[in-house]
CSV table of C-alpha atoms in Angstrom, one decimal:
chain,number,residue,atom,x,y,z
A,1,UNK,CA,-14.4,146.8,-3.4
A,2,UNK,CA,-14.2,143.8,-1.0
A,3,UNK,CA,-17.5,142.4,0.2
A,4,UNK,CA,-16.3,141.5,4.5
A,5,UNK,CA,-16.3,137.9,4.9
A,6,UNK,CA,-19.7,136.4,6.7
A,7,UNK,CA,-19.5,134.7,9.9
A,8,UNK,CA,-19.3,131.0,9.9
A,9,UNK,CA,-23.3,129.9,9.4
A,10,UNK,CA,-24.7,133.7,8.4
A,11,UNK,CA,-26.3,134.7,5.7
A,12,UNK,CA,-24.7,137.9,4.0
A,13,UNK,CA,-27.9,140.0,3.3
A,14,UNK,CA,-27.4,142.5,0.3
A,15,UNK,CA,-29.2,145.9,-0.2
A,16,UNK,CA,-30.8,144.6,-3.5
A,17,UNK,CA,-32.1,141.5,-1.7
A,18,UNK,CA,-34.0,143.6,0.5
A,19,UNK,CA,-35.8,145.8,-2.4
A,20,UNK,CA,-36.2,142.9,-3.9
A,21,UNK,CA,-37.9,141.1,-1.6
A,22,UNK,CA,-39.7,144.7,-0.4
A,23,UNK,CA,-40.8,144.8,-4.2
A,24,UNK,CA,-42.4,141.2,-4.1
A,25,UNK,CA,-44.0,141.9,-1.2
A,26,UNK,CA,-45.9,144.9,-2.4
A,27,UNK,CA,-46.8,142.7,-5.6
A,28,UNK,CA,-48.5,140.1,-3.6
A,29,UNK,CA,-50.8,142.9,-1.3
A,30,UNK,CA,-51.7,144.4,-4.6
A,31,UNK,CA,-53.2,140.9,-6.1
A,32,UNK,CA,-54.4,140.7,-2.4
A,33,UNK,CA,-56.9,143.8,-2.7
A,34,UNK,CA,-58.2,141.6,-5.6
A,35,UNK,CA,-59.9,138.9,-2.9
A,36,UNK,CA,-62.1,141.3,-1.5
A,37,UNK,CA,-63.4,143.5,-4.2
A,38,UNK,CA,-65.4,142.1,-7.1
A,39,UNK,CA,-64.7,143.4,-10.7
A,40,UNK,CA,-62.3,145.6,-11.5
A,41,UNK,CA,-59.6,148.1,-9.6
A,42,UNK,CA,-58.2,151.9,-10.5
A,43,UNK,CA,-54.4,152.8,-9.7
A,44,UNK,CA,-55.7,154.8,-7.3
A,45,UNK,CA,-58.4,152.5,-5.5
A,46,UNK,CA,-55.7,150.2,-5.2
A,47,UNK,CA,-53.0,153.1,-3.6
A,48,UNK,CA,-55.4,153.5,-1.4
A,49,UNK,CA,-55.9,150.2,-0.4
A,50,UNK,CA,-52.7,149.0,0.1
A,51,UNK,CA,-51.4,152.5,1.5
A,52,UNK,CA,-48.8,153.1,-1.2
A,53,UNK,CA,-47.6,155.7,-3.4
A,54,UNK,CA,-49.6,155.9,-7.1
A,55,UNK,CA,-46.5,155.8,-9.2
A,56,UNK,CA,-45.2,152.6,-7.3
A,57,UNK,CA,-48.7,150.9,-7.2
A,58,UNK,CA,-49.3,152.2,-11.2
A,59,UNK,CA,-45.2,150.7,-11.7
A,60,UNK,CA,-46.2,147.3,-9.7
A,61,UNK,CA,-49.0,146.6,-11.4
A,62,UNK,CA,-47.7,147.4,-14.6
A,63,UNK,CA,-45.1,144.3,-14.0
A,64,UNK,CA,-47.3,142.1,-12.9
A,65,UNK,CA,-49.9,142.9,-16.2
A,66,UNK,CA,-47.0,142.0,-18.5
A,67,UNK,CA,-46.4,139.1,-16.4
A,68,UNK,CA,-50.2,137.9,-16.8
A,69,UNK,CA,-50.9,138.2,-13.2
A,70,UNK,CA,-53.3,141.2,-14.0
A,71,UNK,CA,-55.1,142.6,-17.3
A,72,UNK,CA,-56.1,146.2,-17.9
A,73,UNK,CA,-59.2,147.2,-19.5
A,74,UNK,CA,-58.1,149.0,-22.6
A,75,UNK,CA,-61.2,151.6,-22.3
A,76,UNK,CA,-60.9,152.7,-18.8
A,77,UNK,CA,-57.6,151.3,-17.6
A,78,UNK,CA,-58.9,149.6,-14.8
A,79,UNK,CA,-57.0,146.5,-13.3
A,80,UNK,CA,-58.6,142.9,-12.9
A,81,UNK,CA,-57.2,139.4,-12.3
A,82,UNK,CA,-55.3,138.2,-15.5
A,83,UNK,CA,-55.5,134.6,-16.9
A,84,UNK,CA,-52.2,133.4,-14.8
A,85,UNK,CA,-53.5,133.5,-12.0
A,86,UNK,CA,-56.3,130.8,-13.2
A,87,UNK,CA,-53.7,128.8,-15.0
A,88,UNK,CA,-51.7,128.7,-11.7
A,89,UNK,CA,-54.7,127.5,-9.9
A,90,UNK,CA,-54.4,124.2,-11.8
A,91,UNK,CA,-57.1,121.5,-10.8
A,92,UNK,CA,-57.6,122.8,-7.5
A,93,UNK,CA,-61.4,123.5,-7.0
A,94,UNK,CA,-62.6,126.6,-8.5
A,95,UNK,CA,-62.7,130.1,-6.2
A,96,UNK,CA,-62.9,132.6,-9.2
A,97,UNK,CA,-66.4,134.3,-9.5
A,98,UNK,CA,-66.6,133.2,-12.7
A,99,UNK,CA,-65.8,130.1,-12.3
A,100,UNK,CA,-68.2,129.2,-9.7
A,101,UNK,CA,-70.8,131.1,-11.5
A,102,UNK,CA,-70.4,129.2,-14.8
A,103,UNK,CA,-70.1,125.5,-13.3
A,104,UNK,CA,-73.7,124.7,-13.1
A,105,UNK,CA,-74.8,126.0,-16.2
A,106,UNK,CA,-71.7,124.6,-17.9
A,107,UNK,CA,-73.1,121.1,-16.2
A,108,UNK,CA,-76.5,122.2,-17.9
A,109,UNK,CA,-74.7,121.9,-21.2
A,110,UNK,CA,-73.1,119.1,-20.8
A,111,UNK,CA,-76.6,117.4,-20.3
A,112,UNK,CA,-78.2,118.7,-23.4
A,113,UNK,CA,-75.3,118.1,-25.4
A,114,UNK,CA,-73.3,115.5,-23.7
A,115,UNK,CA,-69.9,116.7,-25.3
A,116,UNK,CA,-67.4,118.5,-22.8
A,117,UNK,CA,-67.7,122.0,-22.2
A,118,UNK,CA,-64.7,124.3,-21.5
A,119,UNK,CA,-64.7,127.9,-20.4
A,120,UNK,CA,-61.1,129.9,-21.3
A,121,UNK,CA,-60.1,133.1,-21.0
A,122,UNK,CA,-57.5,135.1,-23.4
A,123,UNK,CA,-53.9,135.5,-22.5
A,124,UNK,CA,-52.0,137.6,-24.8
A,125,UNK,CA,-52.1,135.1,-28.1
A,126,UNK,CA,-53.5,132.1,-25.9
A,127,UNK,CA,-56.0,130.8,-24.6
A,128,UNK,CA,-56.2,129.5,-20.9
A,129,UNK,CA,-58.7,126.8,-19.9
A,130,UNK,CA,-60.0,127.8,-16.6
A,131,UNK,CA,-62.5,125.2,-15.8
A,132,UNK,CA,-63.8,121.6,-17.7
A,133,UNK,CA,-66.7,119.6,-17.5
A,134,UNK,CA,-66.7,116.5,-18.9
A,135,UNK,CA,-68.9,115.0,-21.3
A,136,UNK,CA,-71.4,111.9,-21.0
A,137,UNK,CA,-70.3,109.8,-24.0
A,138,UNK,CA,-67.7,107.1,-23.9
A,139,UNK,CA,-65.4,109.0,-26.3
A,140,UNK,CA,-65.0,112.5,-25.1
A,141,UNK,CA,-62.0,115.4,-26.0
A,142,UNK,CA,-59.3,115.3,-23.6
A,143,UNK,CA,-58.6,118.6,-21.6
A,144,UNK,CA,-57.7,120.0,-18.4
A,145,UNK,CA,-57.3,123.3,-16.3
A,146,UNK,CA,-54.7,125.4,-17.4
A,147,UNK,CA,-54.2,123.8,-21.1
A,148,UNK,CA,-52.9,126.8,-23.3
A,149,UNK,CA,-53.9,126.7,-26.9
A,150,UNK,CA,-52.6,129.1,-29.7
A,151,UNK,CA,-55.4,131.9,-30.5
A,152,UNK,CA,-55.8,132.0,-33.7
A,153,UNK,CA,-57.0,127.9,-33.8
A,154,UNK,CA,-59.6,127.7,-31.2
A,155,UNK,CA,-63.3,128.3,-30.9
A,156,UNK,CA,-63.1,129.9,-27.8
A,157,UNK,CA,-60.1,132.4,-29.5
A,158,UNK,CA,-62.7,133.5,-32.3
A,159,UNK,CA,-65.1,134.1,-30.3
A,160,UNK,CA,-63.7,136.0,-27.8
A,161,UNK,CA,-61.3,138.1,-30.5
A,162,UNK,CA,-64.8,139.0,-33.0
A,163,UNK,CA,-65.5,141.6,-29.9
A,164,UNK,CA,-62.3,143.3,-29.0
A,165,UNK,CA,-61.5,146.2,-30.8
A,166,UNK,CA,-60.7,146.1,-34.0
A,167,UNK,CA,-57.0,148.0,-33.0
A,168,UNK,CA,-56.9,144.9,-30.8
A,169,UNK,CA,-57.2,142.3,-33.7
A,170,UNK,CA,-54.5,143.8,-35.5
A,171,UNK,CA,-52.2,143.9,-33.1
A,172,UNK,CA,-52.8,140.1,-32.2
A,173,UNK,CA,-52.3,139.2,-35.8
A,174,UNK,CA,-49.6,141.2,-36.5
A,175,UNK,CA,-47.7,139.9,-33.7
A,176,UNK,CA,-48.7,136.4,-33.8
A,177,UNK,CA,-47.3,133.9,-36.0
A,178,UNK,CA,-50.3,132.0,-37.6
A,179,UNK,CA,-48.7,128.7,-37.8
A,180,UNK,CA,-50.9,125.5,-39.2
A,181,UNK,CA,-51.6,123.3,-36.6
A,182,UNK,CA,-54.0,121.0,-39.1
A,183,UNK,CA,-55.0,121.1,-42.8
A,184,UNK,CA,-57.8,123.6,-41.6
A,185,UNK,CA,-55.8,126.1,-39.9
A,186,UNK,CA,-56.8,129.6,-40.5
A,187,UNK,CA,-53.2,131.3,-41.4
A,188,UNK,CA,-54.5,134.0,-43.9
A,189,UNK,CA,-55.5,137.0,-41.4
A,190,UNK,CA,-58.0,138.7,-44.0
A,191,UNK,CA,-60.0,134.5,-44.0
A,192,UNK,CA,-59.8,134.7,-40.2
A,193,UNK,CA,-61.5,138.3,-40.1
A,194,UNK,CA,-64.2,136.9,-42.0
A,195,UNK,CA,-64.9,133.9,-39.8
A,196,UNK,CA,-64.7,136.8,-36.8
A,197,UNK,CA,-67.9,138.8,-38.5
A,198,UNK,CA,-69.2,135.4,-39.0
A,199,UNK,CA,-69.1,135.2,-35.4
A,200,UNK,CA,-70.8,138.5,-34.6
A,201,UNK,CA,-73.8,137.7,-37.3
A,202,UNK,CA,-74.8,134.2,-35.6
A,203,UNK,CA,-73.3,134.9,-31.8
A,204,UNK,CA,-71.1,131.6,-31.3
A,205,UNK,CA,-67.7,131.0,-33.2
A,206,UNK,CA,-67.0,126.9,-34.7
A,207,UNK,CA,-63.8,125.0,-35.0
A,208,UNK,CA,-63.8,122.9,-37.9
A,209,UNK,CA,-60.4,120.9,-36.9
A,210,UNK,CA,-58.6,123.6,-37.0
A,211,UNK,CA,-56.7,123.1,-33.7
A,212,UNK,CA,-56.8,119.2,-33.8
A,213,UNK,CA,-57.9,117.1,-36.7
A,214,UNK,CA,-60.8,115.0,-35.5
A,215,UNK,CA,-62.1,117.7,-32.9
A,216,UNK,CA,-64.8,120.2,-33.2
A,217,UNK,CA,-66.1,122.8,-31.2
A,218,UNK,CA,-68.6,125.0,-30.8
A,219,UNK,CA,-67.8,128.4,-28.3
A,220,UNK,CA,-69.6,131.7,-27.5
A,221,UNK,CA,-68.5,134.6,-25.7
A,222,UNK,CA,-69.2,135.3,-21.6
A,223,UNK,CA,-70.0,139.4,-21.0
A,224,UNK,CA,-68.9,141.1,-17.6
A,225,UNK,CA,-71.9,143.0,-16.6
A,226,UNK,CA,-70.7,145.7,-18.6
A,227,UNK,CA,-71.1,144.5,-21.9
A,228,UNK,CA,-67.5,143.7,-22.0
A,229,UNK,CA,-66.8,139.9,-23.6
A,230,UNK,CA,-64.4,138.6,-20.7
A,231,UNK,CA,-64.2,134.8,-21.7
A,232,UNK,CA,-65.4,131.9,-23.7
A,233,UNK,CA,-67.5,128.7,-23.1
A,234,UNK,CA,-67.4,126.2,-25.5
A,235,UNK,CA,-68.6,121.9,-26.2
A,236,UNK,CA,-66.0,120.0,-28.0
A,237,UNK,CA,-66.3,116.1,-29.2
A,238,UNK,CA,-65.0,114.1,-32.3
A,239,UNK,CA,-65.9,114.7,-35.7
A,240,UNK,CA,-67.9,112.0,-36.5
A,241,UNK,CA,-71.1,113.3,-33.7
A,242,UNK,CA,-69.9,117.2,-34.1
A,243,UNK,CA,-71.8,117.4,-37.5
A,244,UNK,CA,-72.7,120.4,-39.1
A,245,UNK,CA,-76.0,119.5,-38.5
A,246,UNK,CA,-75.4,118.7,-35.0
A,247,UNK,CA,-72.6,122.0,-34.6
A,248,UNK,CA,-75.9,124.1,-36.0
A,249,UNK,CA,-77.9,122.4,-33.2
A,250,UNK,CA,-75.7,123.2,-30.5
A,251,UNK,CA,-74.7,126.7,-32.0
A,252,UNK,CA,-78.2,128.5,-30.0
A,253,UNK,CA,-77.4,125.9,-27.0
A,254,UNK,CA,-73.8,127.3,-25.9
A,255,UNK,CA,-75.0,131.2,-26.7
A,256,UNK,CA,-77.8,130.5,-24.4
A,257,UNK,CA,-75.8,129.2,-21.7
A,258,UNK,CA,-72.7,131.9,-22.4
A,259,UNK,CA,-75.8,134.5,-22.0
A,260,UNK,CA,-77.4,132.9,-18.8
């Protein structure tokens, strides 16, 4: 069948452009609903809301989770914010609650440490920096917002993965290709379980230049005020200040200020 020819200067305007643009539409007023309610959102909070069907709402936000836009609680699959939307945010000024929460007492850190501090959240098998401070010394680890770094190499990563459920970890590994990014790249997922109940014993997870040779870190996990670990914060510098004996230092130092 034969499309009729537009007029000179129209724009032919197709039945699928319309849902399309319908279905976009409804995306955005779901993330919307976000901007004015702190936390976390049910299917049928967010019906409600936006004055929608549950199936459509429960179909929409299901998109936009596997497009990283949102993130469902596994336990009570409620919606929040997802990591995208931070890395979209690039190096404008922070708006998240989190974000503005953990600024000053990521400046705190920086002062007592005077390496950079970073706070990430998870996306999928990444890791999304969301905010940096830098550090006072002349030499400092380069970063910015929205850096992605592989999940299985990070500080941040092993912090944040030693709390999910242990169904959770295995998925991650089994679908993640471990690949070594340095000599000291955990590969072996039975070595990087251990270094995960490390983690749980002491409270903060290292990074012995295992995502860049000459860089350390030091990372512990951020808790919604449900218990649930939502993020990372973390100090970084070069090998030859980031001693162990300094990394042991600064362990109780970034737990404290991912606790406060």
């Amino acid at each position: 069948m034969t499309r009729p020819a537009a007029a000179s200067g129209s724009v032919v305007r197709l039945k699928g452009d319309a849902n399309l643009v319908l279905a976009l539409r409804r995306g955005l007023s779901i993330l919307d609903t976000f901007s004015g309610h702190h936390g976390e959102l049910g299917v049928n909070e967010i019906a409600r809301l936006v004055g929608m069907h549950k199936s459509t709402v429960s179909r929409l936000c299901a998109t936009l989770e596997n497009a990283g836009y949102l993130e469902r609680d596994g336990t009570t699959n409620r919606f929040r914010l997802g990591a995208r939307i931070h890395q979209l945010a690039g190096s404008t000024a922070p708006t998240a609650d989190l974000r503005t929460l953990a600024r000053p007492v990521m400046r705190e850190l920086v002062e007592s440490s005077r390496e950079t501090a970073t706070l990430g959240v998870r996306d999928g098998n990444h890791i999304v920096t969301i905010d940096v401070v830098d550090g006072l010394n002349y030499m400092r680890m380069a970063t910015r917002v929205g850096m992605r770094t592989q999940v299985h190499a990070s500080a941040v990563a092993k912090a944040i993965l030693a709390y999910l459920p242990l169904e959770e970890v295995e998925e991650v590994l089994r679908d993640w290709p471990m690949s070594s990014l340095t000599p000291n790249t955990i590969t072996d997922p039975a070595t990087l379980k251990q270094r995960l109940a490390d983690v749980r014993d002491r409270g903060y997870a290292l990074d012995m230049e295992e995502l860049e040779v000459g860089l350390r870190c030091v990372a512990a996990p951020i808790r919604d005020p449900f218990g649930r670990v939502v993020a990372g914060i973390s100090i970084s510098g070069p090998r030859h200040r980031m001693t162990e004996d300094a990394m042991r230092r600064f362990g109780p130092l970034v737990r404290a200020a991912a606790e406060k």
